[in-house]
Amino acid sequence: MTDVFISSDNIITSLGFSTGENAANMLADNTGIQLTENERIAPVPFYASLINSEQLYDRFSTFDDPDKFTRFEQLAICSLKDALSDTEIDFTDSKTLFILSTTKGNIDLLEKENEHKFGRERIYLWNTARLLQSYFKFLNEPVVISNACISGVQAIITGARLIRANLFENVVINGTDIITEFVLSGFNSFQSLSTGPCRPFDKTRNGLSLGEGSGTIILTSKPVMSGGTNYILVGEGFSTNDANHISGPSRTGEGLFIAINRLLKKSPLTVDYISAHGTATLYNDEMESIAITRAGLQSVPINSFKGYWGHTLGAAGIIESIMGIWSIKNSVILNTKGYNESGVTNPIFIVNKPVQKEINTCLKIASGFGGCNAALIFYKK
Amino acid sequence: MVIVDNKSVYSGTSADFGEFSASIYKHFTISYPKFHKMDNLSKLAFLSVELLSGSKKSDHKYKGDEIGIILMNSSSSLDTDRHHQDTIIDRSNYFPSPSVFVYTLPNVAIGEISIRHKIFGEGNFFVMEKFNPQFIVSYIQQLFYNEIIKCCIAGWVEIDGNDYESVVFLIEKTDRTDKGIANFEPGTIQKIYNKMK
């Protein structure tokens, strides 16, 4: 069967405009989640990890006119441009597919002022993907994957499968979401926002922090050594549904357990490290601890990146997978920012200070609204 | 109108999706109280699967994690997104509601069908400009080939205001070559879709 290699990547969050800048800030234990006053997003101050719009604008101005693009598009273009510049592969032929992973895309175009500026059609997700496609001269019609908070993981699973089935040789995946009044008011109505920076798996956790992010990961069937003297590969991945509730995770962790269990049965790899979804809501973290324990992985080191850059929705699965891969490359498991004392009933091995060790595999898990779950493994060779 | 297995089974029409979906619910004597809480995209997807011949049969034939749901559309959840936006447009009349917001994700329709039919297998929601039989067929074929699922509910479920259309298929691996069982290939799927137009 065709192997799927990671060729290059990029992460943009409030912690930086590249994977390296983000990793350096995380190693230094910095968080991007701040108390923010932004009248356009909410009438009262809120905690979130927002990308500085002026910095983004300035960076974009170095290669193109930012006024022609929405904030969402500026982010996605910056991220794609960085990742694409870091590889030799020609992506403009028929062997490459572009996948956009997002929950809401250009949703701020529902605000009248933005709609007037960019037109009514621009809000359609397929249209946003088309714009990015033509910007980078990808030949094939792009595909948008929109599966709530598992979108990013699902996009990598899908891309890897399309390569293994020999339908494409390269799949370029970008995951982006921005924080708007639309998103913040919705999560607020669910009372799922934390009163301070989120604290994944902690006893005192009381909700999630929203974050903005854009990440790009490039998959290819061509052997490329992106991990020093190692190849980094995408292994098996599965998505499942809880078939239980549309807005709350299963109390038995059913769907996530099935996804992890199928992966463990199908893949010959042992799990060295787990990158959790870890949103810091009471129910999500508890559910993950149950599913992980049921799958027999309770002694495997696990962390959540949400305390650094918040919950970045459609970007989360991409940027957290990239950091998982970074951990394999750098033999470091980062700590779970915001975590102090376990607040989940099943004892799992939550990493609370950076661990130096050789990591051969990383299991990435995610769960989301609609009862969806996903599990995916990365490994080095 | 509603066509099942190439036969017109309900000819009611209405420019208003709310009326149309309610009339189908009533005509086919469907009884599922959660239906009334769903947004329009979920209602459309739910009704389409409900009327799919054989979907009840496959409920028993396969285990829950052997069935997948792969849906595609062009407008994602924009129909409900606009509804949520209406609740926050005026700061002096601000009433965002979790029961609306939860439906601002298209894959929630997959969740609703999963709950109804106890389906635990792969769910994936794709957004493309137009119905793309080539993509959906090759994606599902590799799911079968790699034994990720044995049965799949798939299709195009599109709603944008009162413009709506839905074509849903039940796909199984079978040795049967009975009349009426079509091969799952792009040409066949496109023909079925075109009939609706």
Coordinates of C-alpha atoms in Angstrom, one line a residue:
Chain A
M1 CA 0.0 0.0 0.0
T2 CA 1.2 3.5 -0.8
D3 CA 2.9 5.3 2.2
V4 CA 1.8 8.8 3.0
F5 CA 4.6 11.2 4.0
I6 CA 4.4 14.7 5.6
S7 CA 6.3 17.1 3.4
S8 CA 6.0 20.4 5.2
D9 CA 3.7 22.4 7.5
N10 CA 2.9 25.8 8.9
I11 CA 1.0 27.0 12.0
I12 CA -0.3 30.6 12.5
T13 CA -1.8 31.5 15.9
S14 CA -1.4 34.4 18.3
L15 CA 1.9 32.7 19.3
G16 CA 3.5 33.2 15.9
F17 CA 3.4 32.9 12.1
S18 CA 5.3 29.6 11.7
T19 CA 5.5 26.2 13.4
G20 CA 8.9 27.2 14.9
E21 CA 7.6 30.4 16.4
N22 CA 4.7 28.7 17.9
A23 CA 6.8 25.8 19.3
A24 CA 9.3 28.3 20.8
N25 CA 6.6 30.2 22.6
M26 CA 5.0 27.0 23.9
L27 CA 8.4 25.7 25.2
A28 CA 8.7 29.1 27.0
D29 CA 5.3 28.3 28.6
N30 CA 3.7 31.4 27.0
T31 CA 0.0 31.5 26.3
G32 CA -1.8 33.4 23.6
I33 CA -5.1 33.5 25.6
Q34 CA -5.7 37.0 26.9
L35 CA -8.5 39.0 28.4
T36 CA -9.6 40.8 25.3
E37 CA -11.8 43.9 24.7
N38 CA -13.2 43.9 21.2
E39 CA -16.6 45.5 20.7
R40 CA -17.1 43.9 17.3
I41 CA -16.9 40.5 18.8
A42 CA -18.6 40.9 22.2
P43 CA -20.1 43.7 24.3
V44 CA -18.0 42.7 27.4
P45 CA -14.4 41.6 27.7
F46 CA -13.7 37.9 27.1
Y47 CA -10.8 35.5 27.2
A48 CA -9.6 34.3 23.8
S49 CA -6.4 33.8 21.7
L50 CA -6.7 36.2 18.8
I51 CA -4.3 36.8 16.0
N52 CA -3.2 40.5 15.8
S53 CA -5.0 41.9 12.7
E54 CA -2.4 44.6 12.1
Q55 CA 0.5 42.1 12.1
L56 CA -1.4 39.9 9.7
Y57 CA -2.1 42.9 7.5
D58 CA 1.5 44.0 7.4
R59 CA 2.8 40.5 6.8
F60 CA 0.3 40.1 3.9
S61 CA 1.3 43.5 2.5
T62 CA 4.8 42.2 1.8
F63 CA 3.6 40.0 -1.0
D64 CA 0.0 41.1 -2.0
D65 CA -2.7 43.7 -1.4
P66 CA -4.5 42.7 1.8
D67 CA -7.5 44.9 1.1
K68 CA -8.6 42.5 -1.7
F69 CA -9.0 39.6 0.8
T70 CA -11.0 38.9 3.9
R71 CA -9.3 38.3 7.2
F72 CA -10.0 34.5 6.9
E73 CA -8.5 34.5 3.4
Q74 CA -5.4 36.5 4.5
L75 CA -4.7 33.9 7.2
A76 CA -5.2 30.9 5.0
I77 CA -3.0 32.4 2.3
C78 CA -0.2 33.3 4.7
S79 CA -0.2 29.7 6.1
L80 CA -0.4 28.0 2.7
K81 CA 2.3 30.2 1.2
D82 CA 4.7 29.4 4.0
A83 CA 4.1 25.6 3.9
L84 CA 4.2 25.5 0.1
S85 CA 7.5 27.5 -0.1
D86 CA 9.1 24.8 2.1
T87 CA 8.8 22.0 -0.4
E88 CA 10.1 21.1 -3.8
I89 CA 7.0 19.4 -5.0
D90 CA 5.0 20.9 -8.0
F91 CA 1.5 21.3 -6.8
T92 CA 0.0 22.7 -9.9
D93 CA -0.7 19.5 -11.8
S94 CA -3.6 17.1 -11.7
K95 CA -2.0 14.9 -9.1
T96 CA -2.7 17.4 -6.3
L97 CA -5.8 18.0 -4.3
F98 CA -6.5 20.9 -2.1
I99 CA -8.7 20.4 1.0
L100 CA -10.0 23.2 3.2
S101 CA -10.9 22.3 6.7
T102 CA -13.1 24.9 8.4
T103 CA -16.3 25.2 10.5
K104 CA -17.3 28.7 9.6
G105 CA -15.0 30.1 6.9
N106 CA -15.9 33.7 6.0
I107 CA -18.8 33.8 8.4
D108 CA -18.1 37.5 9.3
L109 CA -19.5 38.3 5.8
L110 CA -22.9 37.9 7.3
E111 CA -22.2 41.2 8.9
K112 CA -23.6 43.8 6.5
E113 CA -20.6 46.0 6.3
N114 CA -18.4 43.1 5.2
E115 CA -21.0 41.7 2.9
H116 CA -21.1 45.1 1.0
K117 CA -17.3 45.1 0.7
F118 CA -16.8 41.5 -0.6
G119 CA -20.2 40.5 -2.1
R120 CA -22.8 38.0 -1.2
E121 CA -21.3 34.9 -2.9
R122 CA -18.0 35.0 -1.0
I123 CA -19.4 33.5 2.1
Y124 CA -20.0 30.1 0.5
L125 CA -17.3 27.7 1.7
W126 CA -16.8 26.2 -1.7
N127 CA -16.2 29.7 -3.1
T128 CA -13.6 30.4 -0.4
A129 CA -11.9 27.2 -1.3
R130 CA -12.1 28.1 -5.0
L131 CA -10.4 31.5 -4.3
L132 CA -7.5 29.7 -2.5
Q133 CA -7.3 27.2 -5.3
S134 CA -6.9 29.8 -7.9
Y135 CA -4.5 31.9 -5.8
F136 CA -2.1 28.9 -5.6
K137 CA -2.9 27.6 -9.1
F138 CA -4.1 24.2 -7.9
L139 CA -5.7 22.4 -10.8
N140 CA -8.4 20.2 -9.3
E141 CA -11.6 21.3 -7.8
P142 CA -11.0 21.8 -4.1
V143 CA -13.0 20.0 -1.3
V144 CA -14.1 21.5 1.9
I145 CA -14.4 19.3 5.0
S146 CA -16.7 20.7 7.6
N147 CA -17.2 18.3 10.5
A148 CA -17.2 20.6 13.6
C149 CA -14.2 20.3 15.8
I150 CA -12.9 17.1 14.2
S151 CA -12.7 18.8 10.8
G152 CA -8.9 19.0 10.8
V153 CA -8.2 15.5 11.9
Q154 CA -10.9 14.3 9.5
A155 CA -9.2 16.2 6.6
I156 CA -5.9 14.5 7.3
I157 CA -7.5 11.1 7.5
T158 CA -9.4 11.8 4.2
G159 CA -6.3 13.2 2.4
A160 CA -4.2 10.2 3.4
R161 CA -6.9 7.8 2.2
L162 CA -7.2 9.5 -1.1
I163 CA -3.4 9.1 -1.6
R164 CA -3.4 5.5 -0.5
A165 CA -6.2 4.8 -3.0
N166 CA -3.9 6.3 -5.6
L167 CA -6.4 8.9 -6.5
F168 CA -3.9 11.7 -5.8
E169 CA -0.2 11.9 -5.2
N170 CA -0.2 15.1 -3.1
V171 CA -2.9 16.6 -0.8
V172 CA -2.5 20.1 0.5
I173 CA -4.6 20.7 3.6
N174 CA -5.3 24.0 5.2
G175 CA -7.4 24.4 8.3
T176 CA -8.6 27.9 9.3
D177 CA -11.1 29.5 11.6
I178 CA -11.5 33.0 12.9
I179 CA -13.3 34.2 16.1
T180 CA -16.3 36.4 15.3
E181 CA -19.3 37.6 17.2
F182 CA -21.2 34.7 15.5
V183 CA -18.9 32.1 17.1
L184 CA -18.4 33.7 20.5
S185 CA -22.1 34.4 21.0
G186 CA -22.9 30.8 20.1
F187 CA -20.5 29.3 22.6
N188 CA -21.5 31.8 25.2
S189 CA -25.1 30.7 24.8
F190 CA -24.0 27.2 25.6
Q191 CA -22.3 28.5 28.7
S192 CA -19.2 26.6 27.6
L193 CA -16.7 29.5 27.8
S194 CA -14.1 29.5 30.6
T195 CA -14.0 32.4 33.1
G196 CA -10.2 32.6 32.7
P197 CA -7.7 31.0 30.3
C198 CA -8.9 27.4 29.9
R199 CA -7.4 24.6 32.1
P200 CA -7.6 21.2 30.3
F201 CA -8.2 18.2 32.5
D202 CA -7.7 20.3 35.6
K203 CA -9.9 20.1 38.7
T204 CA -10.8 23.7 38.5
R205 CA -11.6 23.8 34.7
N206 CA -14.8 25.4 33.8
G207 CA -15.0 25.7 30.1
L208 CA -13.1 26.4 26.9
S209 CA -11.2 29.4 25.5
L210 CA -11.7 30.2 21.8
G211 CA -8.8 30.7 19.6
E212 CA -7.9 31.7 16.0
G213 CA -5.7 29.6 13.9
S214 CA -4.6 28.6 10.5
G215 CA -2.5 25.5 9.8
T216 CA -1.3 23.8 6.6
I217 CA 0.0 20.3 6.3
I218 CA 1.2 18.8 3.0
L219 CA 0.8 15.1 2.4
T220 CA 2.6 13.3 -0.4
S221 CA 3.3 9.8 -1.7
K222 CA 6.9 10.8 -2.5
P223 CA 9.4 9.9 0.3
V224 CA 10.5 13.2 1.8
M225 CA 12.6 13.4 4.9
S226 CA 10.9 16.1 6.9
G227 CA 12.1 14.9 10.3
G228 CA 15.9 15.3 10.0
T229 CA 17.1 11.9 9.1
N230 CA 13.6 10.4 9.5
Y231 CA 10.5 10.2 7.4
I232 CA 7.3 11.3 9.1
L233 CA 4.3 9.3 8.0
V234 CA 0.5 9.4 8.4
G235 CA -0.8 6.1 9.7
E236 CA -4.3 4.7 10.1
G237 CA -7.2 7.0 11.1
F238 CA -10.9 6.5 11.8
S239 CA -13.9 8.7 12.5
T240 CA -17.0 7.6 14.3
N241 CA -20.2 8.9 15.8
D242 CA -21.6 8.6 19.3
A243 CA -25.2 8.1 18.1
N244 CA -26.1 9.7 21.4
H245 CA -26.5 13.5 21.5
I246 CA -25.8 16.3 19.1
S247 CA -24.2 18.8 21.5
G248 CA -22.9 16.7 24.4
P249 CA -20.2 14.0 24.3
S250 CA -21.2 10.4 25.2
R251 CA -20.8 9.6 28.9
T252 CA -19.2 6.3 28.1
G253 CA -16.9 7.8 25.5
E254 CA -18.4 5.3 23.0
G255 CA -17.6 6.9 19.7
L256 CA -14.1 8.0 20.6
F257 CA -13.4 4.5 22.1
I258 CA -14.5 2.8 18.9
A259 CA -12.3 5.1 16.8
I260 CA -9.2 4.5 19.0
N261 CA -9.9 0.8 19.3
R262 CA -10.3 0.3 15.5
L263 CA -7.0 2.1 15.0
L264 CA -5.2 0.0 17.6
K265 CA -6.6 -3.2 16.0
K266 CA -5.7 -2.2 12.4
S267 CA -2.3 -0.5 13.1
P268 CA 0.8 -2.4 14.1
L269 CA 2.2 0.7 15.9
T270 CA 2.4 1.2 19.7
V271 CA 1.2 4.6 21.0
D272 CA 4.0 6.6 22.6
Y273 CA 2.2 9.8 23.1
I274 CA -1.4 11.1 22.8
S275 CA -2.3 14.7 21.7
A276 CA -5.8 15.1 23.3
H277 CA -8.7 17.2 22.2
G278 CA -8.7 18.6 25.8
T279 CA -11.0 21.5 25.4
A280 CA -11.3 22.0 29.2
T281 CA -15.1 21.7 29.2
L282 CA -16.2 19.4 32.1
Y283 CA -17.8 16.9 29.8
N284 CA -15.2 16.7 27.0
D285 CA -12.2 16.0 29.2
E286 CA -14.0 13.5 31.3
M287 CA -15.2 11.7 28.2
E288 CA -11.7 11.5 26.8
S289 CA -10.3 10.1 30.0
I290 CA -13.0 7.4 29.9
A291 CA -12.4 6.5 26.2
I292 CA -8.6 6.4 26.7
T293 CA -8.9 4.2 29.7
R294 CA -11.3 1.9 27.9
A295 CA -8.8 1.6 25.1
G296 CA -6.1 0.6 27.6
L297 CA -4.0 3.7 27.0
Q298 CA -4.2 5.3 30.5
S299 CA -0.4 5.0 31.1
V300 CA 0.5 6.7 27.8
P301 CA 1.6 10.4 28.2
I302 CA -1.1 12.8 27.1
N303 CA -1.3 16.5 26.7
S304 CA -3.6 19.2 25.4
F305 CA -2.4 22.3 23.5
K306 CA -5.7 24.3 24.1
G307 CA -4.1 26.2 27.1
Y308 CA -1.7 27.8 24.7
W309 CA -3.9 28.9 21.8
G310 CA -7.4 28.0 22.8
H311 CA -9.9 26.0 20.8
T312 CA -9.2 26.9 17.1
L313 CA -12.2 24.8 15.8
G314 CA -11.6 23.8 12.1
A315 CA -7.8 24.6 12.5
A316 CA -7.5 22.6 15.8
G317 CA -7.0 19.2 14.2
I318 CA -4.4 20.5 11.8
I319 CA -2.3 22.6 14.1
E320 CA -2.4 20.1 17.0
S321 CA -1.4 17.3 14.6
I322 CA 1.5 19.5 13.4
M323 CA 2.6 20.0 17.1
G324 CA 2.3 16.3 17.6
I325 CA 4.6 15.7 14.7
W326 CA 6.9 18.4 16.0
S327 CA 7.1 16.4 19.3
I328 CA 8.1 13.3 17.3
K329 CA 10.8 15.3 15.5
N330 CA 12.1 17.0 18.6
S331 CA 11.7 14.2 21.2
V332 CA 9.8 16.5 23.5
I333 CA 6.3 16.3 24.9
L334 CA 5.1 19.7 25.9
N335 CA 3.2 20.3 29.2
T336 CA -0.5 20.8 29.4
K337 CA -0.7 24.6 29.9
G338 CA -3.3 25.4 32.6
Y339 CA -3.2 21.9 34.1
N340 CA -2.3 21.5 37.8
E341 CA -4.3 18.8 39.5
S342 CA -6.4 16.0 37.8
G343 CA -10.1 16.7 37.5
V344 CA -11.1 13.6 35.6
T345 CA -12.3 10.5 37.3
N346 CA -10.1 8.1 35.3
P347 CA -6.4 8.4 36.1
I348 CA -4.6 9.1 32.9
F349 CA -1.0 10.3 32.4
I350 CA -1.4 14.0 31.9
V351 CA 1.9 15.7 31.1
N352 CA 2.4 18.8 33.4
K353 CA 6.0 19.5 32.6
P354 CA 7.9 19.0 29.4
V355 CA 9.2 15.5 28.9
Q356 CA 12.3 14.7 26.9
K357 CA 12.1 11.3 25.4
E358 CA 12.2 9.6 22.0
I359 CA 8.8 9.5 20.5
N360 CA 8.1 7.2 17.5
T361 CA 4.4 7.7 17.3
C362 CA 1.7 10.2 18.2
L363 CA -2.0 9.5 18.5
K364 CA -4.2 12.5 17.7
I365 CA -7.8 12.4 18.9
A366 CA -10.7 14.9 18.5
S367 CA -14.4 15.1 19.3
G368 CA -17.1 17.6 18.3
F369 CA -20.7 18.7 18.0
G370 CA -22.8 16.3 16.1
G371 CA -21.4 13.4 18.2
C372 CA -18.4 13.0 15.9
N373 CA -15.0 11.6 17.0
A374 CA -11.7 10.9 15.2
A375 CA -8.4 9.1 16.0
L376 CA -5.3 9.3 13.8
I377 CA -1.7 8.1 14.3
F378 CA 1.5 9.7 13.0
Y379 CA 4.9 7.9 13.1
K380 CA 8.5 8.2 12.1
K381 CA 10.5 5.8 10.1
Chain B
M1 CA -42.0 15.9 -4.8
V2 CA -40.5 12.7 -3.5
I3 CA -39.1 9.9 -5.6
V4 CA -38.1 6.6 -4.1
D5 CA -36.5 3.9 -6.3
N6 CA -37.4 5.7 -9.4
K7 CA -41.1 5.9 -8.4
S8 CA -42.9 9.1 -7.5
V9 CA -44.3 8.4 -4.1
Y10 CA -45.4 11.9 -3.1
S11 CA -46.3 14.7 -5.3
G12 CA -46.9 17.5 -2.8
T13 CA -44.9 20.6 -3.4
S14 CA -44.5 23.8 -1.5
A15 CA -42.2 26.8 -2.1
D16 CA -41.9 26.9 1.7
F17 CA -39.6 24.2 3.1
G18 CA -41.2 24.3 6.5
E19 CA -44.6 23.4 5.0
F20 CA -43.2 20.9 2.6
S21 CA -41.2 19.0 5.2
A22 CA -44.2 19.0 7.6
S23 CA -46.4 17.6 4.9
I24 CA -44.0 14.8 4.1
Y25 CA -43.7 14.0 7.8
K26 CA -47.5 13.7 8.0
H27 CA -48.0 11.9 4.8
F28 CA -45.6 9.1 5.6
T29 CA -46.9 9.0 9.2
I30 CA -43.4 9.4 10.6
S31 CA -43.2 9.5 14.4
Y32 CA -40.0 11.0 15.8
P33 CA -40.6 14.0 18.1
K34 CA -37.0 15.1 17.8
F35 CA -37.7 16.0 14.2
H36 CA -39.5 19.1 15.2
K37 CA -36.4 20.5 17.0
M38 CA -34.2 20.0 14.0
D39 CA -33.1 22.8 11.6
N40 CA -34.0 22.6 8.0
L41 CA -30.8 20.9 6.8
S42 CA -31.2 18.2 9.3
K43 CA -34.9 17.8 8.5
L44 CA -34.1 17.5 4.8
A45 CA -31.4 14.9 5.5
F46 CA -33.5 13.1 8.1
L47 CA -36.6 12.8 5.8
S48 CA -34.5 11.7 2.9
V49 CA -32.9 8.8 4.9
E50 CA -36.3 8.0 6.5
L51 CA -37.8 7.4 3.1
L52 CA -34.9 5.5 1.7
S53 CA -36.2 2.0 0.9
G54 CA -34.2 -0.6 2.7
S55 CA -32.7 1.6 5.4
K56 CA -34.7 -0.1 8.1
K57 CA -33.6 -3.5 6.8
S58 CA -29.9 -2.5 6.9
D59 CA -30.4 -1.3 10.5
H60 CA -30.5 -5.0 11.4
K61 CA -28.2 -6.4 8.8
Y62 CA -25.1 -4.5 9.9
K63 CA -23.5 -3.5 13.1
G64 CA -23.7 0.2 14.0
D65 CA -20.0 0.7 13.3
E66 CA -20.2 -1.0 9.9
I67 CA -22.4 1.8 8.5
G68 CA -21.1 5.2 7.4
I69 CA -22.8 8.4 6.4
I70 CA -21.2 10.6 3.8
L71 CA -23.0 13.8 2.8
M72 CA -22.2 16.7 0.6
N73 CA -23.7 20.0 -0.3
S74 CA -23.0 23.5 -1.5
S75 CA -24.2 25.9 1.2
S76 CA -23.0 24.1 4.3
S77 CA -25.2 25.2 7.2
L78 CA -25.7 28.8 5.8
D79 CA -29.4 28.5 6.1
T80 CA -29.2 28.2 9.9
D81 CA -26.1 30.5 10.1
R82 CA -28.4 33.3 8.9
H83 CA -30.9 32.4 11.5
H84 CA -28.3 32.6 14.3
Q85 CA -26.9 35.9 12.9
D86 CA -30.4 37.4 13.1
T87 CA -30.4 36.7 16.9
I88 CA -27.3 38.8 17.5
I89 CA -27.6 41.5 14.9
D90 CA -29.2 43.9 17.4
R91 CA -27.4 44.4 20.7
S92 CA -30.5 45.7 22.3
N93 CA -32.4 42.6 21.3
Y94 CA -29.7 39.9 21.7
F95 CA -31.0 36.4 22.0
P96 CA -28.5 33.8 20.7
S97 CA -29.8 30.3 21.4
P98 CA -27.9 27.1 21.8
S99 CA -30.7 25.2 20.1
V100 CA -30.1 27.2 17.0
F101 CA -26.3 27.6 17.3
V102 CA -25.7 23.8 17.5
Y103 CA -27.1 23.5 13.9
T104 CA -24.6 26.0 12.5
L105 CA -22.4 23.0 11.6
P106 CA -23.5 20.8 8.6
N107 CA -22.3 17.5 10.2
V108 CA -24.9 17.8 12.9
A109 CA -27.3 16.4 10.2
I110 CA -25.1 13.3 10.2
G111 CA -25.3 13.2 14.0
E112 CA -29.2 13.3 13.8
I113 CA -29.3 10.4 11.4
S114 CA -26.7 8.5 13.5
I115 CA -28.9 8.9 16.6
R116 CA -32.0 7.8 14.8
H117 CA -30.5 4.7 13.2
K118 CA -27.8 3.9 15.9
I119 CA -25.0 4.4 13.4
F120 CA -21.5 4.6 14.9
G121 CA -19.4 4.4 11.7
E122 CA -17.6 7.0 9.7
G123 CA -19.3 10.3 9.1
N124 CA -17.9 12.9 6.8
F125 CA -19.5 16.1 5.4
F126 CA -18.0 17.6 2.2
V127 CA -18.8 21.0 0.7
M128 CA -18.4 21.5 -3.0
E129 CA -19.9 23.8 -5.5
K130 CA -22.1 21.2 -7.2
F131 CA -23.0 17.6 -6.6
N132 CA -19.8 15.7 -7.5
P133 CA -20.5 12.0 -8.2
Q134 CA -16.9 11.3 -9.2
F135 CA -15.5 12.4 -5.8
I136 CA -18.2 10.9 -3.6
V137 CA -18.1 7.5 -5.5
S138 CA -14.3 7.2 -5.3
Y139 CA -14.2 8.2 -1.7
I140 CA -16.9 5.6 -0.7
Q141 CA -15.4 2.9 -2.9
Q142 CA -12.1 3.1 -1.0
L143 CA -14.0 3.0 2.3
F144 CA -15.5 -0.3 1.2
Y145 CA -12.3 -1.6 -0.3
N146 CA -10.4 -0.9 2.9
E147 CA -13.2 -2.5 4.9
I148 CA -13.8 0.6 6.9
I149 CA -17.6 0.2 6.4
K150 CA -19.9 -2.4 4.8
C151 CA -22.9 -0.1 4.2
C152 CA -23.1 3.6 3.5
I153 CA -25.8 6.2 3.4
A154 CA -24.6 8.9 1.1
G155 CA -25.8 11.8 -0.9
W156 CA -26.4 15.5 -1.7
V157 CA -28.5 17.4 0.8
E158 CA -28.7 21.1 -0.1
I159 CA -30.8 23.9 1.3
D160 CA -30.4 27.6 1.0
G161 CA -33.5 29.4 2.0
N162 CA -36.4 27.9 0.0
D163 CA -34.1 26.4 -2.6
Y164 CA -33.7 22.8 -1.6
E165 CA -32.9 19.5 -3.1
S166 CA -31.8 16.1 -1.8
V167 CA -30.7 12.8 -3.3
V168 CA -29.7 10.1 -0.9
F169 CA -28.4 6.6 -1.7
L170 CA -28.0 3.4 0.3
I171 CA -24.9 1.6 -0.8
E172 CA -24.1 -2.0 0.0
K173 CA -21.6 -4.6 -1.2
T174 CA -23.7 -7.3 -2.9
D175 CA -23.4 -10.2 -5.3
R176 CA -26.9 -9.8 -6.4
T177 CA -27.5 -8.6 -9.9
D178 CA -31.3 -8.1 -9.5
K179 CA -33.1 -5.7 -11.7
G180 CA -33.4 -2.4 -9.9
I181 CA -30.1 -2.6 -8.2
A182 CA -27.8 -0.1 -9.8
N183 CA -24.0 -0.2 -9.7
F184 CA -22.5 2.5 -7.6
E185 CA -20.6 4.5 -10.3
P186 CA -20.5 8.2 -11.1
G187 CA -22.6 7.9 -14.3
T188 CA -25.4 6.1 -12.6
I189 CA -25.5 8.5 -9.7
Q190 CA -25.4 11.5 -12.0
K191 CA -28.4 10.1 -13.9
I192 CA -30.4 9.6 -10.8
Y193 CA -29.5 13.2 -9.7
N194 CA -30.4 14.6 -13.1
K195 CA -33.9 13.1 -12.9
M196 CA -34.7 15.3 -10.0
K197 CA -33.9 18.4 -12.1

